[in-house]
Amino acid sequence: SWSSPPGGVYLSLILRPKLAPPEALRLPLLAGVAVARAIQKVSGLEPRLKWPNDVLLESKKVAGILCELGAETDQVNYVILGIGVNVNNDPPEELSEVATSLKQELGREIPRTDFIQVLLPELESLYRRLVQEGFEPIRQAWRGLSSTLGSRVMVSSLGEVLQGEALDIDEDGALILRTFDGLQKVVAGDVSLRPLE
């Protein structure tokens, strides 16, 4: 569930991209890259991205991205991109093993307005790049920040469970898994990734 405790940064952006519905998966990946870059610039920390929509610090979630889509059969009308970042809030004790905040990692607070003033230009720059150059530059940036690729994972999506190695993301942002049955393409939805033991 989505939680918005005091001290975090929470925002929603309405975008009207000229994309086909399958291409909309690119947008949360783009937002993940922007959030990771903003965290690095403001804090010096080294965030990683977990497909499809989490930003991690030391394997703990520091930010999440949600995407709501309004589309026709062949055209996206709008996308609402929701971003939540644990900046100065302390995650509850019961989540201390899986969640963190910038304050917790740094031992000091970061002015939230400073973070927002770095995040929004990153989002705008990457979105313009997507429009002008396509997804490949964002895909390359996402790969460089990924904690998922190259890992053996279990993916549960829409009632199906797949196990395998996370090889790559495709030109639309879908995760490519190598399973015992061959290559499988997993698109966003209710997806959770867990490293295999």
PDB file of C-alpha atoms in Angstrom, residues 5-6 35 51 79 87 92 101 103 113 116-117 130-131 156 160:
ATOM      1  CA  PRO A   5       4.195  10.071   6.202  1.00  0.00           C
ATOM      2  CA  PRO A   6       5.336  13.626   7.038  1.00  0.00           C
ATOM      3  CA  VAL A  35      14.761  10.071  -8.800  1.00  0.00           C
ATOM      4  CA  TRP A  51      12.363  -3.155 -11.775  1.00  0.00           C
ATOM      5  CA  VAL A  79      -0.346   9.282 -17.686  1.00  0.00           C
ATOM      6  CA  VAL A  87      13.490  12.217   2.412  1.00  0.00           C
ATOM      7  CA  PRO A  92       8.206   2.562  10.894  1.00  0.00           C
ATOM      8  CA  SER A 101      15.102   7.459   4.079  1.00  0.00           C
ATOM      9  CA  LYS A 103      17.834  11.287   6.539  1.00  0.00           C
ATOM     10  CA  THR A 113      12.573  21.975  -1.490  1.00  0.00           C
ATOM     11  CA  ILE A 116      12.383  18.926  -5.473  1.00  0.00           C
ATOM     12  CA  GLN A 117      14.441  21.639  -7.216  1.00  0.00           C
ATOM     13  CA  LEU A 130      12.440  10.487 -24.519  1.00  0.00           C
ATOM     14  CA  VAL A 131      10.352  12.663 -26.851  1.00  0.00           C
ATOM     15  CA  SER A 156       4.975 -12.906  -9.365  1.00  0.00           C
ATOM     16  CA  GLU A 160       1.678 -16.260 -12.305  1.00  0.00           C
TER      17      GLU A 160
END
